[in-house]
Every structure is written in structure tokens, then in C-alpha cells.
Short mmCIF file of C-alpha atoms and ligand atoms in Angstrom, two decimals:
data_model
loop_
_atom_site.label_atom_id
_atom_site.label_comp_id
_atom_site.label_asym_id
_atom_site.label_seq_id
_atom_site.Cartn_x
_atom_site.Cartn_y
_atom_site.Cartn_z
CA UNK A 1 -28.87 -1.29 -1.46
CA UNK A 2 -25.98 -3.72 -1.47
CA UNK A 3 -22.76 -2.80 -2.66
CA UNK A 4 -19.26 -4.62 -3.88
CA UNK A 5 -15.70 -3.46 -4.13
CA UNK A 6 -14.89 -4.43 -8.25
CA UNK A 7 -11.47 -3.77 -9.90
CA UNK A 8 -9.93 -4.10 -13.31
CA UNK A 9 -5.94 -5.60 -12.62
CA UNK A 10 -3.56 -4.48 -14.57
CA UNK A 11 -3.67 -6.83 -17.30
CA UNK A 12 -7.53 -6.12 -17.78
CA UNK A 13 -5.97 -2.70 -18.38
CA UNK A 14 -3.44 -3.13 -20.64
CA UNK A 15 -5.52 -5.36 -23.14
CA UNK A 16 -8.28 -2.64 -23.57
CA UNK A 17 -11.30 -4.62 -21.56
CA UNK A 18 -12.50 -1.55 -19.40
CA UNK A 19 -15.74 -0.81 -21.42
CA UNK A 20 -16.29 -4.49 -21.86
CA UNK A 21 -16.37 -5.09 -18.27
CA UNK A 22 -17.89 -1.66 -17.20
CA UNK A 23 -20.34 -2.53 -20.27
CA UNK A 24 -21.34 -6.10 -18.90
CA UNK A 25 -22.01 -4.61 -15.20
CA UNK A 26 -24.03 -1.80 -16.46
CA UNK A 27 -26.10 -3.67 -18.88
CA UNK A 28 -26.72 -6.37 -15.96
CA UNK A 29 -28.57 -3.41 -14.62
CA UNK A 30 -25.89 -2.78 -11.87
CA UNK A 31 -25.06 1.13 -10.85
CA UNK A 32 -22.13 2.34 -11.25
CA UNK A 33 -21.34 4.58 -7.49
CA UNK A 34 -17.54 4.57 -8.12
CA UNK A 35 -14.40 4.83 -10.25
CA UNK A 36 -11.17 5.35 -10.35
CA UNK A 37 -7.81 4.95 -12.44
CA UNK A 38 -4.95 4.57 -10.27
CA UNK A 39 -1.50 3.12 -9.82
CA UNK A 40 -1.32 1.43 -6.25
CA UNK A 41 2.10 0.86 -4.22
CA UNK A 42 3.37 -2.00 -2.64
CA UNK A 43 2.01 -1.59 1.17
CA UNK A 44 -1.79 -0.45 -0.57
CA UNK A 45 -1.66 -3.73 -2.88
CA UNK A 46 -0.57 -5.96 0.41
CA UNK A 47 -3.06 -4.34 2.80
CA UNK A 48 -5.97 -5.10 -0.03
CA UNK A 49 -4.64 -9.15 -0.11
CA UNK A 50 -3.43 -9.10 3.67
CA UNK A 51 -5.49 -12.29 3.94
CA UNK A 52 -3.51 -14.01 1.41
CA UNK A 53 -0.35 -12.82 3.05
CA UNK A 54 0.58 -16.28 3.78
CA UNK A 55 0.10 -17.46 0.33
CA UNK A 56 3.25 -19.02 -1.11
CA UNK A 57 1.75 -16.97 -4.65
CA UNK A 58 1.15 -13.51 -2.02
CA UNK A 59 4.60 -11.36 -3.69
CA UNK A 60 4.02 -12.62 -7.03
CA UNK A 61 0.35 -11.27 -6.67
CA UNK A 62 1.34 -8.22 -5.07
CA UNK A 63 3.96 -7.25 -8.14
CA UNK A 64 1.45 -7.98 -10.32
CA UNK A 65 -1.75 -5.69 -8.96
CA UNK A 66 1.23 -3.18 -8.60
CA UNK A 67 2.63 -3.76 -12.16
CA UNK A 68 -0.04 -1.11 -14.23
CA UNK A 69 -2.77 1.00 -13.32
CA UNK A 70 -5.65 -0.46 -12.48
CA UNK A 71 -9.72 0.91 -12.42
CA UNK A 72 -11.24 0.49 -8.92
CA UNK A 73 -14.84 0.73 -8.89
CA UNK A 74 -18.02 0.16 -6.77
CA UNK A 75 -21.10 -1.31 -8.10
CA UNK A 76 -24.47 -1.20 -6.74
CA UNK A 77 -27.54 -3.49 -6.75
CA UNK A 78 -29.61 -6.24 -5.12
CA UNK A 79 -27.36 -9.14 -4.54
CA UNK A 80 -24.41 -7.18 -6.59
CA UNK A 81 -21.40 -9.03 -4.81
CA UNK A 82 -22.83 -12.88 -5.16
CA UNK A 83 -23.87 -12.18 -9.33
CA UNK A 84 -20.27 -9.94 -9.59
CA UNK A 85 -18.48 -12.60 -8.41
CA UNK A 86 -20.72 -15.06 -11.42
CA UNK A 87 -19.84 -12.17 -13.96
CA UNK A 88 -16.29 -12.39 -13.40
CA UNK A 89 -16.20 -16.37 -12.91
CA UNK A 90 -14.17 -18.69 -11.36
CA UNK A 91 -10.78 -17.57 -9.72
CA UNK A 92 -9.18 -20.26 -12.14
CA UNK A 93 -9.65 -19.30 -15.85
CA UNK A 94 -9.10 -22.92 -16.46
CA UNK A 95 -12.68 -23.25 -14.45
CA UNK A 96 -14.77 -20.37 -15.80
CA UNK A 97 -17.46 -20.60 -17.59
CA UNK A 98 -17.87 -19.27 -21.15
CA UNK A 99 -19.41 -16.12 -21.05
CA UNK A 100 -17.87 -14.98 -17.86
CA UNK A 101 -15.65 -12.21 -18.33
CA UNK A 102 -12.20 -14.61 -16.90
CA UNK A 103 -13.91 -17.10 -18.77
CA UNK A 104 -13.79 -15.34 -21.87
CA UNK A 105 -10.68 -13.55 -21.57
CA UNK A 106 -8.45 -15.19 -19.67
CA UNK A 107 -6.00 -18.34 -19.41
CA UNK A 108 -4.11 -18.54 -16.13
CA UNK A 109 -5.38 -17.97 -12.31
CA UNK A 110 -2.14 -15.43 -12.17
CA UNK A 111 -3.30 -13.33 -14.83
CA UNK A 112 -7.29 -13.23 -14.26
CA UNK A 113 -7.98 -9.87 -14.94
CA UNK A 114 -10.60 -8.57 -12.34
CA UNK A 115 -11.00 -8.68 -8.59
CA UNK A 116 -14.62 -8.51 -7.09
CA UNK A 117 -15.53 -9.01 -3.17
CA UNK A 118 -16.50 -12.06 -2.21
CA UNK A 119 -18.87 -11.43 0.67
CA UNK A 120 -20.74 -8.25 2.66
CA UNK A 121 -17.55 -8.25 4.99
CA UNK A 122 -15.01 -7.89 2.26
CA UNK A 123 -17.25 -5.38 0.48
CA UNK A 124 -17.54 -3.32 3.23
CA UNK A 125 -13.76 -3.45 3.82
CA UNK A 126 -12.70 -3.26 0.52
CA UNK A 127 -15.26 -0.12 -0.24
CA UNK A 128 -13.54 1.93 3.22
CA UNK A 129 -10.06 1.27 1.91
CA UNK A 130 -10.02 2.01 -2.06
CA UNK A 131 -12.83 4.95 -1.36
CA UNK A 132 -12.42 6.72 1.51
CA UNK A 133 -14.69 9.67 0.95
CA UNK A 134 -17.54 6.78 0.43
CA UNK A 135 -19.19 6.09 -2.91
CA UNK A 136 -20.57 9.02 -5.41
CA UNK A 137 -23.97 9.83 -4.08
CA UNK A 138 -26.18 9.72 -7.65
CA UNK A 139 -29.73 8.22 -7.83
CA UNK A 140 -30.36 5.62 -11.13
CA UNK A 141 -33.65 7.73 -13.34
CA UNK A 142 -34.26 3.83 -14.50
CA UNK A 143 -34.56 2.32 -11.44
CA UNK A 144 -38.34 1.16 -11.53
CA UNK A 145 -37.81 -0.64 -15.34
CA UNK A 146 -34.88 -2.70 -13.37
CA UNK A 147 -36.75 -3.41 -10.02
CA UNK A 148 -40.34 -4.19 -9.72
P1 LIG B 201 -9.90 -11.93 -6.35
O1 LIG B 201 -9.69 -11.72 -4.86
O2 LIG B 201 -8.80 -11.38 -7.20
O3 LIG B 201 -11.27 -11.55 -6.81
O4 LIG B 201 -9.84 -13.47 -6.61
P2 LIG B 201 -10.60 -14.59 -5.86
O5 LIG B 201 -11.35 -14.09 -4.66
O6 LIG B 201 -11.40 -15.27 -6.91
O7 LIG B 201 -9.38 -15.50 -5.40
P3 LIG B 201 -8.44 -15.40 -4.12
O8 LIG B 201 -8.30 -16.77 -3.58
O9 LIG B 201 -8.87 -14.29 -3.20
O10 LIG B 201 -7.06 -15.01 -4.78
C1 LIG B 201 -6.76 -13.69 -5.11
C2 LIG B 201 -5.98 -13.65 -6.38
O11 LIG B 201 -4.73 -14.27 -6.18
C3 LIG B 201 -4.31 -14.88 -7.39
N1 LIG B 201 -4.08 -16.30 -7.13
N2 LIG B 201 -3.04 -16.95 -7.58
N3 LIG B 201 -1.09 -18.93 -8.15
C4 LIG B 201 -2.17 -19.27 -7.45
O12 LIG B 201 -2.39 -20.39 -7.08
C5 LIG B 201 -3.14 -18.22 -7.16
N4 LIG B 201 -4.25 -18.34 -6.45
C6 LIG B 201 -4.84 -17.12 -6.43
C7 LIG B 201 -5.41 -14.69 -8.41
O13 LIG B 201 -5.09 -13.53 -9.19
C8 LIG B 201 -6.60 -14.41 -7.53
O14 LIG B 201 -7.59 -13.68 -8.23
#
């Protein structure tokens, strides 16, 4: 089943969202396969954004995802990287819909609180470079009341 590379930036941290957003992919019926709470350096932070590299906003992003700990995570589920990416919302806060977790909770594009993959490629990357050892190998006891 598909999976997608979600994380928690600092900021989502630091104001006390981490059940809220673990809450809204669980209850969306999504499986949670892996998690971690870690601090990431400066090459780690630029090797997850190297295709932003040439961003004129690339250092300020890079201090900022290396400013706090963050929660790394993989999700599970049929089309799990297209509806994260609607969970979360629009890059811009400004753009997000209510009910969206930027949407709800945050204000400016430079302080948008979440990451999520936005394709199979990234997932795939992102998954191999924030989990190594792969994602936690657990089978859902609910999974026929959330698939037919
Ligand atoms: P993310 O990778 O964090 O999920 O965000 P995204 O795909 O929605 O947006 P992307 O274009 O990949 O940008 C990555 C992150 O860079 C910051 N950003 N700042 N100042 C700016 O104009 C600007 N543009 C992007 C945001 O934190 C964005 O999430």
C-alpha cells in the first residue's frame, strides 16, 4: 500500500500540535508505520530540500527545519500522499483552506508547520533518507471497517 514521508517542523513542535496532527491522520483512517523525534543538522535539512537549493528562501528554510526538533513520520494508505498533502493544505497559509491543518494553524508560508511528499518519487526518497531501516512492519486489526 502507498506510503508518504510526513513531518511536524519545528514550529508545529513548539506550539503543542503533535496529537492534533497525528490525531487528524489517524482518524482519516491512515496507519501510522513510522515516528520519530529528532533534531536534524544543517547538511540532513539541505539534502531533504536539495531541490529548493536554488531558492532565494533555501538558508532561511534550512535554519528554520534545523531550529527545534521536529517528528518525522510515515503514513500509510490508499492514495496517502495526494489526501496528506489536502490535510496539510496549501504551501501558503494565506491559501489554505479552513479545516486544513496550515489552514487552521498557520499564517505565513515560512512558518507552515508540516512537510508532506508531494508525489510517489519524493515519498520514496524522502522514506530512504529520514528511515533508513524502512518503516515499522505492524499490520492495522481494523483494516476491513476502513477498506471494503
Ligand atoms: P513542504 O515541502 O514543506 O511540504 O512544502 P511544499 O511542498 O508545500 O512547498 P515547497 O515549494 O516544496 O517549499 C518547501 C517549504 O519552503 C518554504 N517556502 N518558503 N518564502 C517563500 O516564498 C517560501 N516558499 C516555500 C515553506 O516552508 C515550504 O513548505
Amino acid at each position: 500500500m502507498e506510503q508518504t514521508f510526513i513531518m511536524i517542523k519545528p514550529d508545529g513542535v513548539q506550539r503543542g500540535l503533535v496529537g492534533d496532527i497525528i490525531s487528524r491522520f489517524e482518524k482519516k483512517g491512515f496507519y501510522l508505520k513510522g515516528l520519530k523525534f529528532i533534531n536534524v543538522d544543517c547538511p540532513f535539512a539541505e539534502k531533504h530540500y536539495e531541490d529548493l537549493s536554488a531558492k532565494p528562501f533555501f538558508s532561511g528554510l534550512v535554519d528554520y527545519i534545523i531550529s527545534g526538533p521536529v517528528v518525522a513520520m510515515i503514513w500509510e494508505g490508499k492514495n496517502v500522499i495526494l489526501t496528506g498533502r489536502k490535510i496539510i493544505g496549501a504551501t501558503n497559509p494565506a491559501e489554505s483552506a479552513p479545516g486544513t491543518i496550515r489552514g487552521d494553524y498557520a499564517i505565513e508560508i515560512g512558518r507552515n508547520i508540516i512537510h508532506g511528499s508531494d508525489s510517489a518519487e519524493s515519498a520514496r526518497k524522502e522514506i530512504a533518507l529520514w528511515f533508513p531501516d524502512g518503516p515499522a512492519n505492524w499490520q492495522s486489526s481494523v483494516h476491513h471497517w476502513i477498506y471494503e
